[in-house]
CSV table of C-alpha atoms in Angstrom, one decimal:
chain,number,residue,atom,x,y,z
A,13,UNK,CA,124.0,95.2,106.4
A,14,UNK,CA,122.2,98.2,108.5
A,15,UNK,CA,119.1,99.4,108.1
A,16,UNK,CA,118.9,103.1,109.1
A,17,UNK,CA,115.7,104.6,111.3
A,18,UNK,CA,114.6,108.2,112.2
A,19,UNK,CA,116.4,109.4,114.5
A,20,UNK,CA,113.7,110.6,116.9
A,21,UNK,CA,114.8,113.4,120.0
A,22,UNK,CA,115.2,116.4,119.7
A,23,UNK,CA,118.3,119.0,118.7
A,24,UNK,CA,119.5,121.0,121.8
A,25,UNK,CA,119.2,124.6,121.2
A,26,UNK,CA,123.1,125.4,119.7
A,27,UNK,CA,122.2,123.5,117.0
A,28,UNK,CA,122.1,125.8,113.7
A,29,UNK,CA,118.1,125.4,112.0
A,30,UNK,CA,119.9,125.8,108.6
A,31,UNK,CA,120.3,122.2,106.7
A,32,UNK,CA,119.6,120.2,103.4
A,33,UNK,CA,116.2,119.9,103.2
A,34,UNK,CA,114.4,120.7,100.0
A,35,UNK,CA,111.2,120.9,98.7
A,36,UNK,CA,110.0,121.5,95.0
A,37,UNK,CA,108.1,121.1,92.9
A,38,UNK,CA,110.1,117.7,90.8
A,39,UNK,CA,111.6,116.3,94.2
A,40,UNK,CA,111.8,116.2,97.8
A,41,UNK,CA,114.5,115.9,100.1
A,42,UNK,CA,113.9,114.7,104.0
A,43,UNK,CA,117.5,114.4,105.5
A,44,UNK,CA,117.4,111.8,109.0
A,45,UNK,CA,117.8,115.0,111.0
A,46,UNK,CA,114.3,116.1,110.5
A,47,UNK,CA,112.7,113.1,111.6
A,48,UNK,CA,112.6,114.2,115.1
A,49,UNK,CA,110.1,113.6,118.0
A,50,UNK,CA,107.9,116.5,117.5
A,51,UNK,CA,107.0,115.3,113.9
A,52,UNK,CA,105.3,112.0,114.7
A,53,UNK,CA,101.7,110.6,114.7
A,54,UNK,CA,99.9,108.4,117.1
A,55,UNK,CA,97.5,106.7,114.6
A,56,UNK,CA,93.9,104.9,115.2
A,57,UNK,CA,94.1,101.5,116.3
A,58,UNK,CA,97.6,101.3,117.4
A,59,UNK,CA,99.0,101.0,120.9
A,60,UNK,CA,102.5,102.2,122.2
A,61,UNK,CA,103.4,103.0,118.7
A,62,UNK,CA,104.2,105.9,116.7
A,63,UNK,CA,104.9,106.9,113.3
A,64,UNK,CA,107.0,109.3,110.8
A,65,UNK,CA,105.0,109.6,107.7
A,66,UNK,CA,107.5,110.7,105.3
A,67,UNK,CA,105.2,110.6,102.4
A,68,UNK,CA,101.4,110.9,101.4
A,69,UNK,CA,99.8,111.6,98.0
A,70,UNK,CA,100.1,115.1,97.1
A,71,UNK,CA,97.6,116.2,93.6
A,72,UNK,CA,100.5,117.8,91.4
A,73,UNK,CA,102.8,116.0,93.0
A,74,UNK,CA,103.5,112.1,93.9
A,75,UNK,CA,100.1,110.4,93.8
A,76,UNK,CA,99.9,106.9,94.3
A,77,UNK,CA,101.5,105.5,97.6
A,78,UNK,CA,102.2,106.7,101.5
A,79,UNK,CA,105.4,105.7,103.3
A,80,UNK,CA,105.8,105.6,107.0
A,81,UNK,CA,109.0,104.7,109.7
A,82,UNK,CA,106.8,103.2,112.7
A,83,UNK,CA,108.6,102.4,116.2
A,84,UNK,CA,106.4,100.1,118.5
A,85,UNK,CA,107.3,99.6,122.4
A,86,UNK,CA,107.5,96.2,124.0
A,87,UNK,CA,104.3,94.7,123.7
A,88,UNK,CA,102.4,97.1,121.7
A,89,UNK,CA,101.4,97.0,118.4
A,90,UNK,CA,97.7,96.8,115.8
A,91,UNK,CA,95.4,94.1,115.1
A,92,UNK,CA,93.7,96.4,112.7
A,93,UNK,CA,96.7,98.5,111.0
A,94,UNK,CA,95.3,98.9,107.9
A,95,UNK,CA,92.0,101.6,107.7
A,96,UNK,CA,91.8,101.3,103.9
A,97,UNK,CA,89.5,98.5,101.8
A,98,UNK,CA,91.7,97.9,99.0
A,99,UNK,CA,95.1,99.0,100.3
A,100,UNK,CA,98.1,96.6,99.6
A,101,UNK,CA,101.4,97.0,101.6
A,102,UNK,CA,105.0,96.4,102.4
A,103,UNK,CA,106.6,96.5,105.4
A,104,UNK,CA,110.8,96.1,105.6
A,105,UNK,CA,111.6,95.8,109.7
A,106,UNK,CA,114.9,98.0,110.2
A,107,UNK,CA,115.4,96.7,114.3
A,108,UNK,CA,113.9,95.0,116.6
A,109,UNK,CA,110.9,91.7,116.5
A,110,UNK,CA,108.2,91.9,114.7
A,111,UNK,CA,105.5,88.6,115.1
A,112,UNK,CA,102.9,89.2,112.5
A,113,UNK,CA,100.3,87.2,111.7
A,114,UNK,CA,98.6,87.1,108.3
A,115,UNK,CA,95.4,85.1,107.9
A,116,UNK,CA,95.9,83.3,111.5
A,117,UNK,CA,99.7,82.1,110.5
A,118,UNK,CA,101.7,83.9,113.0
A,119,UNK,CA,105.5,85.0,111.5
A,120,UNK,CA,109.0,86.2,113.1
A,121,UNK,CA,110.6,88.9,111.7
A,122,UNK,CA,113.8,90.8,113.0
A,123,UNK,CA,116.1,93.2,111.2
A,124,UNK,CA,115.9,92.6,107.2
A,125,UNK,CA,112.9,90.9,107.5
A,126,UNK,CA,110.2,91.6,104.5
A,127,UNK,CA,106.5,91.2,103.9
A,128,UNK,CA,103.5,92.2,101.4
A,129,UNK,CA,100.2,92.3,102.6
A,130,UNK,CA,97.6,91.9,99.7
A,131,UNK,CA,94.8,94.0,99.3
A,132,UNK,CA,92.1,92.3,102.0
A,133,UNK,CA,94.8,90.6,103.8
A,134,UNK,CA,93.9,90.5,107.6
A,135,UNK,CA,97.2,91.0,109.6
A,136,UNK,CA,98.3,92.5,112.5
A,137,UNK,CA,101.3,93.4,114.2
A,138,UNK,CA,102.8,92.8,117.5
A,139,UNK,CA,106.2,93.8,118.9
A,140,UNK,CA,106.9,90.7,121.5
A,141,UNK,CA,110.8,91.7,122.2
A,142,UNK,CA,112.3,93.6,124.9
A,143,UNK,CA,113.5,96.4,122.5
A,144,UNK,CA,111.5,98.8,120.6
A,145,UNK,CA,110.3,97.2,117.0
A,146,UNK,CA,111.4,100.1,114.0
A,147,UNK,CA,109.6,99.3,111.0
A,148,UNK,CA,109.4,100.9,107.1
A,149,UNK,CA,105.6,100.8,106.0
A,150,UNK,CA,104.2,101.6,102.6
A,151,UNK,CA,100.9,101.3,101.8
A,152,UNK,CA,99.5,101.8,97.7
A,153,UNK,CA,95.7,101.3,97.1
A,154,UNK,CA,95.6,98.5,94.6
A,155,UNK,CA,94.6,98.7,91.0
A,156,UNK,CA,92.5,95.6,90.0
A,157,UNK,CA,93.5,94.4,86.1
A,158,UNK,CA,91.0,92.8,83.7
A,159,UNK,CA,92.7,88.9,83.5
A,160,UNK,CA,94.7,88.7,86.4
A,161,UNK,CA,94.4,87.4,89.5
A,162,UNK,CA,95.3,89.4,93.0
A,163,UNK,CA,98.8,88.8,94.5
A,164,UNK,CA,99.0,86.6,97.6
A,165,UNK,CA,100.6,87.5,100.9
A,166,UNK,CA,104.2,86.9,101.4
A,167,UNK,CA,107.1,86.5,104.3
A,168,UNK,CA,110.8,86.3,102.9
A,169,UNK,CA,113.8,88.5,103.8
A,170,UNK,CA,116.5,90.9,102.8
A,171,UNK,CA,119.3,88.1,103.7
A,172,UNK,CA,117.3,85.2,101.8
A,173,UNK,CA,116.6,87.3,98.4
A,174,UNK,CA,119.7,87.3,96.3
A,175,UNK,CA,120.7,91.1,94.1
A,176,UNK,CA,120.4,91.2,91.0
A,177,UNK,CA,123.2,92.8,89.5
A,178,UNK,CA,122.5,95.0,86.5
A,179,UNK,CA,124.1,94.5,83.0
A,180,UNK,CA,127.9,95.2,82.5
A,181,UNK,CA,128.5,95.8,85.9
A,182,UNK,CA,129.0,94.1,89.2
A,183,UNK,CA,128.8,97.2,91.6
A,184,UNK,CA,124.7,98.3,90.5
A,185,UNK,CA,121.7,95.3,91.4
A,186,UNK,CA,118.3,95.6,92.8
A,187,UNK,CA,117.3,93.3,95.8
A,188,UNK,CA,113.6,92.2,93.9
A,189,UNK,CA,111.0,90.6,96.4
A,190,UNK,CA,109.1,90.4,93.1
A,191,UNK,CA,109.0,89.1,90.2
A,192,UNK,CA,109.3,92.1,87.4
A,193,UNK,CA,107.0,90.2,84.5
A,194,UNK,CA,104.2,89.2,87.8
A,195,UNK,CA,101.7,91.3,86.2
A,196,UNK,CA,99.4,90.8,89.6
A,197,UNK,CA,101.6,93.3,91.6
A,198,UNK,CA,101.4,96.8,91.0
A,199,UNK,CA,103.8,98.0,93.2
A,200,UNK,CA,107.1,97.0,93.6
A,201,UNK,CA,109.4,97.8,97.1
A,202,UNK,CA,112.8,96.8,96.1
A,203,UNK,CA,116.2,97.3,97.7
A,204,UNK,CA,118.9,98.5,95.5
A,205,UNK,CA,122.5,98.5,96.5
A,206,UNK,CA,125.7,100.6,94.8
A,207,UNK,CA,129.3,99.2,95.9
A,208,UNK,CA,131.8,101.5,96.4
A,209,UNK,CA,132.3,103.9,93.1
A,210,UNK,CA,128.9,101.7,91.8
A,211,UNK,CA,126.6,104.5,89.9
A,212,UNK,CA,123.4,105.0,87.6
A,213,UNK,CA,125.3,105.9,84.4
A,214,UNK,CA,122.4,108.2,82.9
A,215,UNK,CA,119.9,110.1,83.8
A,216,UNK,CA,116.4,108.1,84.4
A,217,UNK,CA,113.5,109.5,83.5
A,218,UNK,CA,110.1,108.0,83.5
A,219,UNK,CA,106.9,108.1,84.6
A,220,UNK,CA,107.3,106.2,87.9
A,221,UNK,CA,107.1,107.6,91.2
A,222,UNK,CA,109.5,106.7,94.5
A,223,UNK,CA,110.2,107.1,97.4
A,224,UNK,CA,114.1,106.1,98.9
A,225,UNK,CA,114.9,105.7,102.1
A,226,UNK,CA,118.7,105.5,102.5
A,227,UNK,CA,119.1,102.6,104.6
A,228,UNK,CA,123.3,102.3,104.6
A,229,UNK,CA,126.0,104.3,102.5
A,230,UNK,CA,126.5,107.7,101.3
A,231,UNK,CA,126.3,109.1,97.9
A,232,UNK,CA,125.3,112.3,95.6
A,233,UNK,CA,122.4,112.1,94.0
A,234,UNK,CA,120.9,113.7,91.3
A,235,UNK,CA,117.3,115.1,91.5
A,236,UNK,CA,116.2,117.0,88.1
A,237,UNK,CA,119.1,119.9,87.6
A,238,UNK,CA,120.4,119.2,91.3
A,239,UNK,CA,123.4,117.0,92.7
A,240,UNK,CA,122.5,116.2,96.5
A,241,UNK,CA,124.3,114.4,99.8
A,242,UNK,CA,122.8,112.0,101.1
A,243,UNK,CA,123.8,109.3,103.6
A,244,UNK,CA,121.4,106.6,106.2
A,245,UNK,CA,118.1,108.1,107.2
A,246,UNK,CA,117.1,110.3,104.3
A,247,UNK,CA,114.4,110.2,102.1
A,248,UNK,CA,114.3,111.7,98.6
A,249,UNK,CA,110.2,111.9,97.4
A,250,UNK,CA,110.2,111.8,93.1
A,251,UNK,CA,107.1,112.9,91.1
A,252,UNK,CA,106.7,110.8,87.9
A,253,UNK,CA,109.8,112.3,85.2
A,254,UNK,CA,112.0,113.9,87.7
A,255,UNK,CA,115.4,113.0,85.8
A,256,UNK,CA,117.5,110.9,89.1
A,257,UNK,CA,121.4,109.5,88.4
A,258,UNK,CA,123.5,108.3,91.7
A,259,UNK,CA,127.0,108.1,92.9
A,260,UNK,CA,128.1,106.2,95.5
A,261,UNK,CA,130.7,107.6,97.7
A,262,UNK,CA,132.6,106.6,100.9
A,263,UNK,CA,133.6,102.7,101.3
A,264,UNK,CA,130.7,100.6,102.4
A,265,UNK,CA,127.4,99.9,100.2
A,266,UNK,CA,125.1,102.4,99.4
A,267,UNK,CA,121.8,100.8,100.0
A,268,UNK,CA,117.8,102.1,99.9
A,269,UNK,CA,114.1,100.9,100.2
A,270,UNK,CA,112.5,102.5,96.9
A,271,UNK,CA,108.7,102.2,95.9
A,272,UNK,CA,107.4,102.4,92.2
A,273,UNK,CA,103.9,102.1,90.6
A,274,UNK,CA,104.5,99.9,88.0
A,275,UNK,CA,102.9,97.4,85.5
A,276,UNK,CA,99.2,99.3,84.8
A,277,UNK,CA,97.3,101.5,82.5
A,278,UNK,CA,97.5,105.2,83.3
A,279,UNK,CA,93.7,106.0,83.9
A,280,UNK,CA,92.4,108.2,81.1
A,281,UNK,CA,89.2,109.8,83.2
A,282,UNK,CA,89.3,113.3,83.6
A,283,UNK,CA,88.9,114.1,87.4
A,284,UNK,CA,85.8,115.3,88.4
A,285,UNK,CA,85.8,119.1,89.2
């Protein structure tokens, strides 16, 4: 298993400007070869670290969550990485040693590794390899439900978390870090893999939101009326109903983080004007 990363640098100047990126107003399309030195952040309370943020709530748009490829240096890192009261996160490490510590209990995590942070966790993290530490982060602010109780923090892995394979069909499953029915989590970061020829066999619709980072594999993928290519580093950003159907191509898995909102209410207020 891989688990692709920006690609960071910088094209040399023979390099043709012209590629797949796409914007509108269902979708979003963020190939790898965008994500290039000159579109990075330093961010507040981190040290030798930067950040791709691929995605960010946008009114008329996607809404509820921000997504983020960070690379820390040897030895840098956050012990305040979170500047939100109320934001819950989850953090999949794509290279690299990550220690961090939840709470005072200090964890190792290396490529594969998972965690959620609960809202009001205190964590930091720490790169304490040799070799830069390349990290997916996404943050959601949580939404409280009359009844039930706030999630706890968690450590597990990629490797340790078995997929579970759809019905009829041994070539579509979901990599859950969470329990589906756990009505405490709002948010659910999954990985879901297609084998070779795998493929969702209609067109989903609904009123979740995603982001999916293409961690391994190639395939087309369709976004409203539109068949793309995509293959390790791309992002595809969904607003709520944007129809979405996939094919894997090539001969290795076709594997990506995605992020939903799931399991609340849709708020009935009318936004204040």
């Amino acid at each position: 298993m891989t688990y692709a990363f920006p690609p960071g640098g910088l094209p040399d100047q023979g390099v043709d400007p012209e590629g797949t990126a796409v914007f509108t107003d269902a979708y979003a399309v963020l190939p790898a070869c965008t994500m290039r030195d000159i579109v990075t952040s330093f961010l507040p309370g981190w040290q030798k670290a930067r950040a791709w943020i691929i995605a960010r709530p946008l009114s008329g748009f996607a809404e509820t969550f921000a997504q983020y490829a960070v690379e820390v240096a040897p030895r840098g890192g956050s012990d305040n990485p979170e500047p939100e009261t109320g934001a819950q996160a989850a953090i999949l490490v794509a290279d690299g040693e990550m220690t961090l510590e939840i709470g005072g209990d200090a964890h190792t995590l290396r490529a594969g590794g998972y965690a959620y942070l609960a809202p009001g966790a205190v964590w930091s993290v720490r790169n304490t390899g040799d070799a830069p530490l390349k990290f997916h982060w996404i943050r959601k602010r949580y939404e409280p439900a009359p009844g039930i109780e706030s999630p706890d923090s968690f450590v597990t892995s990629d490797q340790d978390t078995p997929v579970n394979w759809m019905a009829n069909t041994d070539k579509w499953g979901t990599t859950r870090f969470v329990d589906p029915s756990d009505l405490r989590h709002d948010m659910h970061a999954n990985i879901v893999t297609f084998l070779p020829g795998g493929r969702i066999p209609f067109a989903e619709t609904h009123v979740m939101e995603h982001g999916l980072y293409v961690l391994q594999g190639t395939a087309r993928y369709l976004l409203n009326k539109d068949w793309v290519e995509v293959g390790p580093g791309d992002f595809m950003w969904l607003r709520a109903f944007c129809p979405q159907a996939c094919i894997a191509t090539g001969d290795e898995p076709f594997r990506y983080l995605l992020y939903k909102d799931v399991n609340r209410h849709p708020s009935l207020r009318v936004p204040a004007l």
